[in-house]
Each structure stands twice: as structure tokens, then as C-alpha cells.
Coordinates of C-alpha atoms and ligand atoms in Angstrom, one line a residue:
M1 CA 140.6 53.3 164.1
R2 CA 138.9 56.2 162.3
V3 CA 141.2 57.9 159.8
E4 CA 140.4 61.6 159.5
R5 CA 139.8 63.3 156.2
R6 CA 143.1 64.5 154.7
W7 CA 143.1 67.9 153.1
L8 CA 145.5 67.8 150.1
F9 CA 146.8 71.0 148.7
A10 CA 147.1 71.0 144.9
D11 CA 150.8 70.0 145.1
Q12 CA 150.1 67.0 147.3
L13 CA 148.1 64.8 145.0
G14 CA 149.9 61.4 145.1
P15 CA 149.4 58.4 147.4
H16 CA 152.4 59.3 149.6
F17 CA 150.4 62.2 151.1
L18 CA 147.9 59.8 152.6
D19 CA 148.1 57.6 155.7
A20 CA 146.1 54.8 154.1
P21 CA 145.1 54.3 150.4
D22 CA 141.4 54.7 151.3
Q23 CA 141.7 57.8 153.5
P24 CA 138.9 60.3 152.8
V25 CA 140.2 63.4 150.9
L26 CA 139.3 67.1 150.8
L27 CA 140.5 69.1 147.8
V28 CA 139.9 72.8 147.4
E29 CA 139.8 74.6 144.0
S30 CA 140.1 78.3 144.7
K31 CA 139.5 80.8 141.8
A32 CA 140.9 83.6 144.0
V33 CA 144.4 82.3 143.4
F34 CA 144.0 83.1 139.7
R35 CA 142.5 86.5 140.3
R36 CA 145.5 87.6 142.4
R37 CA 148.3 86.7 140.0
V38 CA 148.7 86.3 136.2
F39 CA 149.8 82.7 135.7
H40 CA 150.7 80.9 132.5
R41 CA 147.6 79.6 130.9
Q42 CA 149.1 76.0 130.7
K43 CA 150.0 76.1 134.3
A44 CA 146.5 77.0 135.3
H45 CA 145.2 74.2 133.1
L46 CA 147.6 71.6 134.5
V47 CA 146.8 72.4 138.2
L48 CA 143.1 72.4 137.7
S49 CA 143.2 69.3 135.5
A50 CA 145.3 67.5 138.2
L51 CA 142.9 68.5 141.0
R52 CA 139.8 67.4 139.1
H53 CA 141.5 64.2 137.9
R54 CA 142.3 63.5 141.6
E55 CA 138.7 64.0 142.5
A56 CA 137.6 61.5 139.8
A57 CA 140.2 58.9 140.9
G58 CA 139.1 58.4 144.6
D59 CA 136.1 56.9 146.3
D60 CA 135.7 59.4 149.1
V61 CA 137.1 62.6 147.6
R62 CA 135.3 65.9 148.3
L63 CA 136.4 68.7 145.8
V64 CA 135.1 72.1 147.0
R65 CA 135.1 75.0 144.6
S66 CA 135.2 78.2 146.6
E67 CA 136.7 81.6 146.5
T68 CA 138.9 81.0 149.6
Y69 CA 140.3 78.0 151.4
A70 CA 138.6 79.0 154.6
E71 CA 135.1 78.6 153.1
A72 CA 135.9 75.1 152.2
L73 CA 137.0 73.9 155.6
T74 CA 133.8 72.9 157.3
E75 CA 135.0 69.8 159.2
P76 CA 138.2 68.8 161.1
V77 CA 140.9 67.6 158.7
S78 CA 144.6 66.9 158.8
V79 CA 147.1 68.2 156.2
C80 CA 150.7 67.6 155.4
H81 CA 153.0 70.6 156.0
P82 CA 152.3 73.0 153.1
T83 CA 155.0 74.2 150.7
S84 CA 154.9 77.9 151.3
R85 CA 155.2 80.1 154.3
A86 CA 151.9 81.8 153.6
A87 CA 150.0 78.5 153.4
R88 CA 151.7 77.3 156.5
A89 CA 150.8 80.4 158.5
F90 CA 147.2 80.0 157.2
V91 CA 147.0 76.4 158.3
Q92 CA 148.5 77.2 161.7
R93 CA 145.7 79.8 162.3
L94 CA 143.0 77.2 161.8
D95 CA 141.7 75.3 164.9
T96 CA 140.1 72.5 162.8
V97 CA 143.2 71.6 160.9
E98 CA 146.0 69.3 162.3
M99 CA 149.3 69.8 160.5
R100 CA 151.6 66.7 159.9
P101 CA 155.3 66.8 158.9
P102 CA 156.1 67.5 155.3
R103 CA 156.1 64.8 152.6
G104 CA 157.2 64.8 149.0
F105 CA 160.9 65.2 149.6
V106 CA 163.5 62.6 150.4
T107 CA 165.3 64.2 153.4
A108 CA 163.6 65.3 156.6
P109 CA 163.8 68.9 157.8
G110 CA 165.4 68.0 161.2
D111 CA 168.2 66.1 159.4
F112 CA 168.8 69.1 157.1
V113 CA 169.0 71.5 160.1
A114 CA 171.4 69.2 161.9
W115 CA 173.6 69.0 158.8
A116 CA 173.4 72.7 158.1
D117 CA 173.8 74.3 161.6
G118 CA 177.2 75.6 162.3
R119 CA 178.5 75.3 158.7
K120 CA 180.1 78.4 157.2
H121 CA 179.0 77.6 153.7
L122 CA 176.0 75.6 152.6
R123 CA 177.1 73.9 149.4
L124 CA 175.1 71.5 147.3
E125 CA 177.9 69.0 146.9
D126 CA 178.3 68.5 150.7
F127 CA 174.6 68.1 151.3
Y128 CA 174.2 65.7 148.3
R129 CA 176.9 63.4 149.7
F130 CA 175.3 63.5 153.1
A131 CA 171.9 62.7 151.6
R132 CA 173.2 59.8 149.5
R133 CA 174.9 58.3 152.6
Q134 CA 171.9 58.8 154.8
H135 CA 169.4 57.3 152.4
D136 CA 171.8 54.7 150.9
V137 CA 171.3 56.0 147.3
L138 CA 173.9 54.9 144.7
M139 CA 176.2 53.6 147.4
D140 CA 178.4 50.5 147.5
G141 CA 178.7 50.1 151.3
D142 CA 180.3 53.2 152.6
E143 CA 181.6 54.2 149.1
P144 CA 179.8 56.0 146.3
A145 CA 178.9 53.6 143.5
G146 CA 181.8 53.5 140.9
G147 CA 184.2 55.1 143.4
H148 CA 183.3 58.8 142.6
W149 CA 180.6 61.1 144.0
N150 CA 180.6 63.4 141.1
Y151 CA 180.5 62.9 137.3
D152 CA 180.0 66.5 136.3
A153 CA 183.0 66.5 134.1
E154 CA 181.4 63.8 131.9
N155 CA 177.9 65.4 132.1
R156 CA 178.8 68.9 130.8
E157 CA 179.5 68.3 127.1
P158 CA 178.4 70.6 124.4
P159 CA 175.8 69.3 121.9
P160 CA 177.1 66.6 119.6
R161 CA 178.9 68.3 116.7
G162 CA 176.6 68.9 113.7
A163 CA 173.5 67.4 115.4
R164 CA 170.2 69.3 115.1
T165 CA 168.6 67.0 117.7
L166 CA 169.6 64.4 120.3
D167 CA 168.9 60.9 119.1
V168 CA 166.3 60.1 121.8
P169 CA 162.6 59.3 121.5
P170 CA 160.4 62.2 122.9
P171 CA 158.0 61.4 125.7
P172 CA 154.8 59.9 124.3
P173 CA 152.1 62.6 124.0
I174 CA 149.5 62.9 126.7
R175 CA 145.9 62.2 125.7
E176 CA 143.6 64.9 127.0
D177 CA 140.1 63.8 128.1
A178 CA 136.7 65.2 129.0
I179 CA 138.1 66.7 132.3
D180 CA 140.7 68.7 130.2
D181 CA 137.9 69.9 127.9
E182 CA 136.0 71.1 130.9
V183 CA 139.0 72.9 132.4
R184 CA 139.7 74.5 129.0
A185 CA 136.1 75.7 128.7
D186 CA 136.2 77.1 132.3
L187 CA 139.5 78.9 131.8
D188 CA 138.1 80.4 128.5
R189 CA 135.1 81.6 130.4
W190 CA 137.0 83.0 133.3
Q191 CA 139.2 84.9 130.9
H192 CA 136.4 86.3 128.7
D193 CA 133.6 86.8 131.2
E194 CA 135.4 87.4 134.5
G195 CA 138.5 89.3 133.4
I196 CA 140.9 86.7 134.8
E197 CA 144.2 87.2 133.0
F198 CA 146.8 84.6 131.9
V199 CA 150.1 84.8 130.2
G200 CA 151.5 82.5 127.5
N201 CA 149.7 80.4 124.9
D202 CA 147.2 77.7 125.5
G203 CA 148.1 74.4 124.0
P204 CA 147.7 70.6 124.3
R205 CA 148.5 69.5 127.9
L206 CA 152.2 68.4 127.8
F207 CA 152.6 67.3 131.5
P208 CA 151.1 64.6 133.6
A209 CA 148.0 65.4 135.6
T210 CA 147.4 61.9 137.0
R211 CA 149.4 59.4 138.9
T212 CA 149.0 57.0 135.9
E213 CA 150.3 59.5 133.4
A214 CA 153.2 60.4 135.7
L215 CA 154.2 56.8 136.2
A216 CA 154.0 56.3 132.4
R217 CA 156.3 59.3 131.8
L218 CA 158.8 58.0 134.5
R219 CA 158.8 54.6 133.0
H220 CA 159.4 55.9 129.5
F221 CA 162.1 58.3 130.7
V222 CA 164.1 55.6 132.6
E223 CA 163.8 53.1 129.7
H224 CA 164.4 55.4 126.7
R225 CA 165.9 58.8 127.7
L226 CA 167.9 58.3 130.9
P227 CA 170.6 56.4 129.1
A228 CA 171.3 59.6 127.1
F229 CA 170.6 62.1 130.0
G230 CA 174.1 62.7 131.2
P231 CA 176.6 63.9 128.6
H232 CA 174.5 66.7 127.1
E233 CA 172.6 67.6 130.3
D234 CA 173.8 71.3 130.0
A235 CA 173.6 71.6 126.2
M236 CA 171.0 73.4 124.1
L237 CA 169.8 72.8 120.6
A238 CA 167.5 75.1 118.8
N239 CA 165.5 72.2 117.3
D240 CA 165.4 70.1 120.4
P241 CA 164.1 71.9 123.4
L242 CA 163.6 68.7 125.4
M243 CA 167.0 67.1 124.8
A244 CA 167.2 64.1 127.1
H245 CA 165.6 65.8 130.1
S246 CA 162.9 64.0 132.1
L247 CA 160.1 66.5 132.0
L248 CA 159.2 65.2 135.4
S249 CA 159.5 68.3 137.6
A250 CA 155.8 69.3 137.2
A251 CA 154.7 65.8 138.1
I252 CA 157.0 65.6 141.2
N253 CA 156.0 69.1 142.3
L254 CA 152.3 68.3 142.0
G255 CA 153.0 65.4 144.3
L256 CA 152.1 62.8 141.7
L257 CA 155.4 61.1 142.0
D258 CA 157.5 60.5 145.1
P259 CA 161.0 61.7 144.5
R260 CA 162.3 58.7 146.3
E261 CA 160.6 56.4 143.8
V262 CA 162.1 58.4 140.9
V263 CA 165.6 58.1 142.3
D264 CA 165.2 54.4 143.0
R265 CA 164.0 53.7 139.4
A266 CA 167.1 55.5 138.1
E267 CA 169.4 53.6 140.4
Q268 CA 167.8 50.3 139.3
A269 CA 168.5 51.2 135.7
Y270 CA 172.2 51.6 136.6
R271 CA 172.3 48.4 138.6
S272 CA 170.8 46.4 135.8
G273 CA 173.2 47.9 133.2
A274 CA 170.4 49.7 131.4
A275 CA 171.9 53.2 132.0
P276 CA 175.4 54.5 132.5
L277 CA 176.5 55.5 136.0
A278 CA 177.6 59.1 135.0
G279 CA 174.1 60.0 133.7
V280 CA 172.3 58.2 136.6
E281 CA 174.5 60.1 139.1
G282 CA 173.8 63.4 137.3
F283 CA 170.0 62.7 137.4
T284 CA 170.1 61.6 141.1
R285 CA 172.1 64.8 141.9
Q286 CA 169.2 66.9 140.5
I287 CA 166.5 65.3 142.6
L288 CA 168.1 64.0 145.8
G289 CA 170.6 66.8 145.6
W290 CA 169.2 70.0 144.1
R291 CA 165.5 69.5 144.7
D292 CA 165.8 68.6 148.3
F293 CA 168.5 71.2 148.9
V294 CA 166.5 74.2 147.6
W295 CA 163.4 72.9 149.5
H296 CA 165.3 73.0 152.8
L297 CA 167.0 76.3 152.1
Y298 CA 163.5 77.9 151.6
W299 CA 162.7 77.1 155.2
Y300 CA 166.2 77.4 156.6
F301 CA 167.0 80.9 155.3
E302 CA 165.0 83.6 157.1
P303 CA 161.8 84.9 155.4
R304 CA 163.5 88.1 154.3
Y305 CA 165.9 86.1 152.1
R306 CA 163.1 86.2 149.4
T307 CA 163.6 90.0 149.2
A308 CA 167.4 89.9 149.2
N309 CA 169.0 92.2 146.7
A310 CA 172.8 92.2 147.3
L311 CA 173.6 93.6 143.8
D312 CA 171.1 96.4 144.3
A313 CA 169.2 95.5 141.0
R314 CA 166.4 98.0 140.7
R315 CA 165.1 97.9 137.1
A316 CA 161.6 96.7 136.4
L317 CA 161.0 93.7 134.2
P318 CA 160.4 95.1 130.7
A319 CA 156.9 94.4 129.1
W320 CA 158.3 92.2 126.3
F321 CA 159.8 89.9 128.9
A322 CA 156.9 89.9 131.2
S323 CA 154.4 89.1 128.4
L324 CA 156.7 86.5 126.8
D325 CA 156.9 88.4 123.6
A326 CA 159.5 86.3 121.9
D327 CA 158.8 87.9 118.5
A328 CA 160.1 91.2 119.8
V329 CA 163.5 89.7 120.4
E330 CA 166.2 89.3 117.7
A331 CA 168.8 87.6 119.9
R332 CA 168.3 84.0 118.7
C333 CA 168.9 82.2 122.0
L334 CA 166.7 84.5 124.0
S335 CA 163.9 84.6 121.4
D336 CA 163.8 80.8 121.2
V337 CA 163.9 80.3 124.9
L338 CA 161.2 82.9 125.6
A339 CA 159.1 81.3 122.9
G340 CA 159.5 78.0 124.7
V341 CA 158.2 79.6 127.9
R342 CA 155.3 81.1 126.0
D343 CA 154.3 77.9 124.2
R344 CA 155.0 75.3 126.8
G345 CA 155.6 76.9 130.2
W346 CA 158.8 74.9 130.4
V347 CA 162.4 75.0 129.2
H348 CA 165.2 73.0 130.7
H349 CA 167.6 74.0 133.3
I350 CA 170.3 75.7 131.2
P351 CA 168.0 78.0 129.3
R352 CA 166.5 79.0 132.7
L353 CA 169.8 79.7 134.3
M354 CA 172.1 80.8 131.4
V355 CA 169.7 82.5 129.0
L356 CA 166.8 83.9 131.0
G357 CA 168.3 84.3 134.5
N358 CA 171.7 85.4 133.2
Y359 CA 170.1 88.1 131.0
A360 CA 167.9 89.4 133.9
M361 CA 171.0 89.6 136.2
Q362 CA 173.1 91.3 133.5
R363 CA 170.4 93.9 133.0
G364 CA 169.8 94.6 136.7
W365 CA 166.2 93.5 136.9
R366 CA 164.7 93.3 140.4
P367 CA 165.4 89.8 141.8
G368 CA 162.0 89.6 143.5
A369 CA 160.2 90.4 140.2
V370 CA 162.3 87.8 138.3
A371 CA 161.4 85.2 140.9
D372 CA 157.7 86.1 140.7
W373 CA 158.0 85.8 136.9
F374 CA 159.5 82.3 137.0
H375 CA 156.9 81.2 139.6
R376 CA 154.0 82.3 137.4
C377 CA 155.3 81.4 134.0
F378 CA 156.6 77.9 134.5
V379 CA 154.4 74.8 134.9
D380 CA 156.7 73.6 137.7
G381 CA 157.0 76.9 139.5
Y382 CA 156.3 77.1 143.2
E383 CA 157.3 79.6 145.9
W384 CA 159.7 77.2 147.6
V385 CA 161.7 76.5 144.4
M386 CA 162.1 80.2 143.6
T387 CA 164.0 81.3 146.7
A388 CA 167.2 79.4 146.2
N389 CA 167.0 78.8 142.5
V390 CA 166.2 82.4 141.5
I391 CA 167.1 84.7 144.3
G392 CA 170.3 82.7 145.2
M393 CA 171.6 80.7 142.3
S394 CA 170.4 82.7 139.3
Q395 CA 170.4 86.3 140.5
F396 CA 173.2 86.1 143.2
A397 CA 170.9 88.4 145.2
D398 CA 172.0 86.7 148.4
G399 CA 175.6 87.8 147.9
G400 CA 176.8 84.2 147.7
R401 CA 175.2 82.3 150.5
M402 CA 174.5 79.4 148.2
S403 CA 176.7 79.9 145.2
T404 CA 180.4 80.6 145.0
K405 CA 180.0 83.1 142.2
P406 CA 177.3 84.7 140.0
Y407 CA 176.1 82.6 137.1
A408 CA 177.0 85.4 134.6
A409 CA 178.3 84.4 131.2
G410 CA 178.8 86.0 127.8
G411 CA 178.0 84.7 124.4
A412 CA 181.1 82.5 124.4
Y413 CA 179.4 80.2 126.9
I414 CA 176.1 80.1 124.9
N415 CA 178.1 79.5 121.7
R416 CA 180.0 76.6 123.2
M417 CA 176.9 74.9 124.7
S418 CA 174.4 75.5 121.9
D419 CA 173.9 75.9 118.2
Y420 CA 172.1 79.2 118.6
C421 CA 174.9 81.7 117.6
G422 CA 175.4 80.5 114.0
G423 CA 171.9 81.7 113.0
C424 CA 171.9 84.9 115.0
R425 CA 172.2 88.5 113.8
Y426 CA 174.7 89.1 116.6
D427 CA 178.2 87.8 116.9
P428 CA 179.2 86.2 120.3
K429 CA 182.8 87.5 119.8
H430 CA 181.8 91.1 119.3
R431 CA 181.3 93.3 122.3
T432 CA 180.8 96.6 120.6
G433 CA 179.1 97.7 117.4
D434 CA 175.8 96.9 115.7
D435 CA 176.3 93.1 115.9
A436 CA 177.7 93.1 119.5
C437 CA 176.2 90.1 121.3
P438 CA 173.9 91.4 124.0
Y439 CA 175.2 88.6 126.3
T440 CA 178.9 89.3 125.7
A441 CA 178.5 93.0 126.1
G442 CA 176.0 92.5 128.9
Y443 CA 178.5 90.3 130.8
W444 CA 181.3 92.9 130.7
S445 CA 179.0 95.7 131.6
F446 CA 177.7 93.6 134.5
L447 CA 181.2 93.0 135.7
A448 CA 182.1 96.7 135.4
R449 CA 179.0 97.7 137.4
H450 CA 179.8 95.3 140.2
E451 CA 183.6 95.3 140.1
D452 CA 183.8 96.6 143.7
T453 CA 181.3 94.1 145.1
L454 CA 182.9 91.1 143.4
E455 CA 186.5 92.1 144.0
G456 CA 186.9 90.0 147.2
N457 CA 185.5 86.8 145.5
H458 CA 188.5 84.7 144.5
R459 CA 186.5 82.9 141.7
M460 CA 185.9 86.3 140.1
R461 CA 189.6 87.3 140.1
R462 CA 190.3 86.1 136.5
P463 CA 187.2 87.6 134.9
L464 CA 187.9 90.9 136.7
R465 CA 191.5 90.9 135.4
G466 CA 190.0 90.4 131.9
L467 CA 187.7 93.3 132.5
R468 CA 190.6 95.6 133.3
R469 CA 192.4 94.6 130.1
L470 CA 189.5 95.7 127.9
D471 CA 190.5 98.8 125.9
D472 CA 186.9 99.6 124.8
L473 CA 185.2 99.4 128.2
D474 CA 183.9 103.0 128.2
A475 CA 182.3 102.6 124.8
L476 CA 180.9 99.2 125.8
V477 CA 179.4 100.5 129.0
E478 CA 177.8 103.4 127.2
Q479 CA 176.5 101.1 124.5
E480 CA 174.9 98.8 127.1
E481 CA 173.4 101.6 129.1
A482 CA 171.7 102.8 125.9
R483 CA 170.5 99.2 125.2
G484 CA 169.2 98.9 128.8
S485 CA 166.2 96.6 129.1
R486 CA 165.1 97.0 125.5
A487 CA 164.4 93.8 123.7
P488 CA 167.8 92.8 122.2
Ligands
FAD1 C1 166.2 80.2 137.4 C2 165.7 78.8 137.6 C3 164.4 78.6 137.9 C4 163.9 77.3 138.2 N1 162.6 77.1 138.5 C5 162.2 75.9 138.8 C6 160.8 75.7 139.2 O1 160.0 76.6 139.2 N2 160.4 74.4 139.5 C7 161.3 73.4 139.4 O2 160.9 72.3 139.8 N3 162.6 73.5 139.1 C8 163.0 74.8 138.8 N4 164.3 74.9 138.4 C9 165.2 73.7 138.4 C10 165.3 73.0 137.0 O3 165.6 73.9 136.0 C11 164.0 72.3 136.7 O4 163.6 71.4 137.8 C12 164.1 71.4 135.5 O5 164.6 72.2 134.4 C13 162.8 70.7 135.1 O6 162.9 69.9 134.0 P1 163.1 68.4 134.0 O7 162.0 67.8 134.9 O8 163.2 67.8 132.6 O9 164.4 68.2 134.8 P2 165.6 67.2 134.7 O10 166.8 67.9 134.1 O11 165.2 65.9 134.1 O12 166.0 66.9 136.2 C14 165.3 66.0 137.0 C15 164.6 66.6 138.2 O13 165.5 67.2 139.1 C16 164.8 68.2 139.8 N5 165.6 69.4 139.8 C17 166.7 69.6 139.0 N6 167.3 70.8 139.3 C18 166.6 71.3 140.3 C19 166.7 72.5 141.0 N7 167.7 73.4 140.8 N8 165.7 72.8 141.9 C20 164.7 71.9 142.1 N9 164.6 70.8 141.5 C21 165.5 70.5 140.6 C22 163.4 68.4 139.1 O14 162.5 67.7 139.9 C23 163.6 67.7 137.8 O15 162.4 67.1 137.4 C24 164.8 76.2 138.1 C25 166.2 76.4 137.8 C26 166.6 77.7 137.6 C27 168.0 77.9 137.3
SF4_2 S1 175.2 85.7 119.4 FE1 174.7 86.3 121.4 S2 172.5 86.8 121.3 FE2 173.0 85.6 119.5 S3 172.5 83.5 119.9 FE3 174.7 83.8 120.4 S4 174.7 84.3 122.6 FE4 172.6 84.6 121.9

């Protein structure tokens, strides 16, 4: 039987997007994508490097360089369901392209819809248990392995007292090759001769661009880092931006790894006694739970969800934030995290949620602009990830359709979960005055601004009671209005 050529989008590069290992492949490298939006330089490098390495790795791979996808499609091809609405609409308009169901996620769209339809609330915990049962992940018969579904209580410890770093080996560095040299030279040329703009610093490639590199990172993580993943999953250390995180998101999102194989490798580590259950459960929850959940929500929620703005946040992103100007920022936590984005295009989950997203929400920046910023500035950023993670979880712009309350927190949270505050010019306990922590003051002014909207939310009752007890609220609100979106 003839197997037709498979068109692979740049986030569908692994073997699980083919019907047979020797299936002919079409890849398209479109420069127009980089003309339209200002991406992080290291993200552009990673995507181009991955595409070109994929070309070099196959026998019958045609890589077409063209301004648009349409120009490249000169023969009938099949394609797996793309990961954005725009790409899907484009594929559906083409007579010569046959679209297959999505791959690259563990759970199927139909199963998600059957699970979600008719539910009043769509909560990760419920979906995650459903997915574990359905796919027999970390299960002992009908029961969760170890008797509990959730080990969050063990996985949310602050950093070890007095530690400057976690005692885990970093992922071995990636060795760049001639393809990376070529990509770097091309990007330099596009930037200098063609006016294509990037944000962030160039630097050695830190993330896998090939299946071999991705498998090596997975192996190293499971063996050396997964055993320490759990307890300090939510903690931050100024001198250890990676902590025990896997740094696998970019490789999974490029399609180089199948999330099911990642989850299976983690489970094997637990079954063989090489990694504790709590950490393995926490890691599995991220991939089988969160990753699949946000993917399905992207399609399940109506298209206008992306423009939701329940808190009526209208301020523009300030230039220092948009351009990743960490040096303009004195607040130690924010400066360090922004520098991480500038220098690596990656920081882990808690800096994204509780330092960057939290600040954006407190300051009232437009959720759509914040989502666009995350998409462009992170090596693992894609349209489908933004909707639930940024619009829903981080900015509460959907009014609570996927989170029970806004992820807003003051300096006390950052102080408990990191070592940033000790070396900061601000004081997390001070809400007014020259050394008032912009997060602490920002938190109270956020609550004051949205008191009416949040009143009916039972999880906000205590914080709102606290707000009403503040005797310096007027001065605080005035101070934060004056601070506005200036670099803190
Ligand atoms: C505001 C905000 C923006 C985010 N933007 C992205 C993004 O652009 N791309 C992205 O892949 N993740 C995003 N995340 C989720 C998460 O922060 C990253 O997946 C994670 O930090 C990547 O690092 P890691 O591979 O070391 O993850 P680990 O901590 O090692 O977790 C393991 C894996 O779980 C998956 N995962 C965990 N949480 C999520 C989640 N909420 N959504 C989707 N996958 C998840 C990733 O594949 C990740 O590799 C975002 C989270 C927030 C709060
Ligand atoms: S004091 Fe405030 S601004 Fe400074 S590091 Fe702590 S939380 Fe961040």
C-alpha cells in the first residue's frame, strides 16, 4: 500500500506523527512567521534547528523554504490535526491536504468532551483522575498507586533552609553542530539585512532539537533529577533557576517526545524504586494532567475565550517588560526571573505564575497582550498552551471557569517559597513607604480594585476580610496608582 507524504508542522517532529517509520515527509520553513511577530531569538533558533535536524535525519524528507505554507504544498499530503485554530482553518481550506486526528497528547478529544460535557466546573483534579484511570497510569487495579491520588502536600515545600542550590546534577549541555551554526548565521542575516526583529539574548542552545537529544534529556532527568523533583517543585532559588525541573516542555511541544513515553518512564522509575511516589505523581500530574487538560480546554472553550477580560484589565505591557529589560527592575525576584526569560527563554512554572503572571494581573495589563508575550518569549510557548495557562489560570480573565480563585499573592508568598527577599531593596512585610514590596502592595491594591467582582467567591472571603482591616488602604492605593506599570 502506498503511504502518502506526511506534512509535519514544526511541532510534530517525532516518530509518533508518522504512520510508518519510513513514511515520506514534507517540512515547511516559513520566514513569514518571523516577520509577523517578534519571537525570542533562542526560540527561533530552536524551532529552525529542530526542523533542519529533522530534514537531515530522514531518508525521504523534503524541507521547503518559502514565505508561506501554501507555496510549499505542491502535492497531496496528509497532516495530523494542527495545534492552533488558525492552522486548522488553513488546513481545512486546502483540497490537497487530508487531516488526521491529533497526536502528541495522551487523551483523545472525544474522551475529553464526553468527560467535560454537562459538568458545572472543569477542574484539573477531576480530569487527571479520569485520565489516570482511563490510561492505567500509576494505578494498582482500580486504586491509585500508594492509595492516594494527590501528593501536593508533600510537593509544595519551600526551598531547603540555607541552601543556595538543590543538590541535583544539571542536564548535560547540548552540543551544537553545523546545523546550529547555519541557523545562527541565517538569523543574524535576517536580523541585520532584512529587519526581522527578535527579543531576548542569543546563547548556546539549551533545549533538544533532535529526538536523540530529547531522549538523552529524558533519560538523564528520570535517572538523576526525578528523584528530587517533588518536594521543591514550587520553590525558587536565585542561584538555581532549574531546580529539579525536567526542562522537557520544549521537546514535548516540538513533538520530539511522546508525552505517554515520558509518563511511562517516570512510572517505571517509581515501580523500580528509583524515585519516590510523591514526586512521580507530581510529575505525572503535570503532563497527563495539566498538559492534556490545557490542550483540550483550548479547543473546548469557544474561540472568544482567548479575548476574555473578566477583570477589565486595560493597561498596555510596559516597554521594560516587553523588551525583557531585567536591568531596569530593582525588585530582586522580578529582575532575576525576567533575566531568565531574556537569557534562556525559559523559567520554571512558579516564576511564570507567581512572579510574572501575578505581577501582570496585579498591574492590570491586558490579558491578551500578556498571553502574546508568553507565547513569543518562551521556548515552549504555543497558542494552545496560552489560552488556559495565561488567560485562565494566570490572569483570571475568564472569571473562574478553570481556577477557583485568582493566583494573586503578595511578597509573603515569594518570601516563603524563595530566597529572593533577603537580598532585595524592598521589604515583603511593608506595604507602604519607600521600601514597600511591589508585590505586597500590588496584591492589596489588586484586591481593592476588584473587591466587588471577587466578593461572591468563597475562597476570597478571608483575603477580602483582611483587606477591610487595613488602616492604610487609601495611602496604599494612592501609592500603587503612582507606581502603575513603572519598573519596580
Ligand atoms: C503563565 C504560564 C505560562 C506557561 N506557558 C507555557 C508554555 O508556553 N508552554 C508550556 O509547555 N508550558 C507552559 N506553562 C506550564 C509550565 O510552566 C511549563 O510547562 C514548565 O515550566 C516547563 O518546564 P519543565 O519542562 O521543566 O516542566 P516540569 O516542571 O518538569 O513539568 C513537566 C512537564 O509538564 C508539562 N506541564 C506542566 N505544567 C503544565 C501546564 N500548566 N501546561 C502545559 N504543560 C504543563 C510540561 O510539558 C513540562 O515539561 C505555563 C505556565 C504558566 C503559569
Ligand atoms: S521583597 Fe518583594 S520585590 Fe523584593 S524579592 Fe521579595 S517579593 Fe520580590
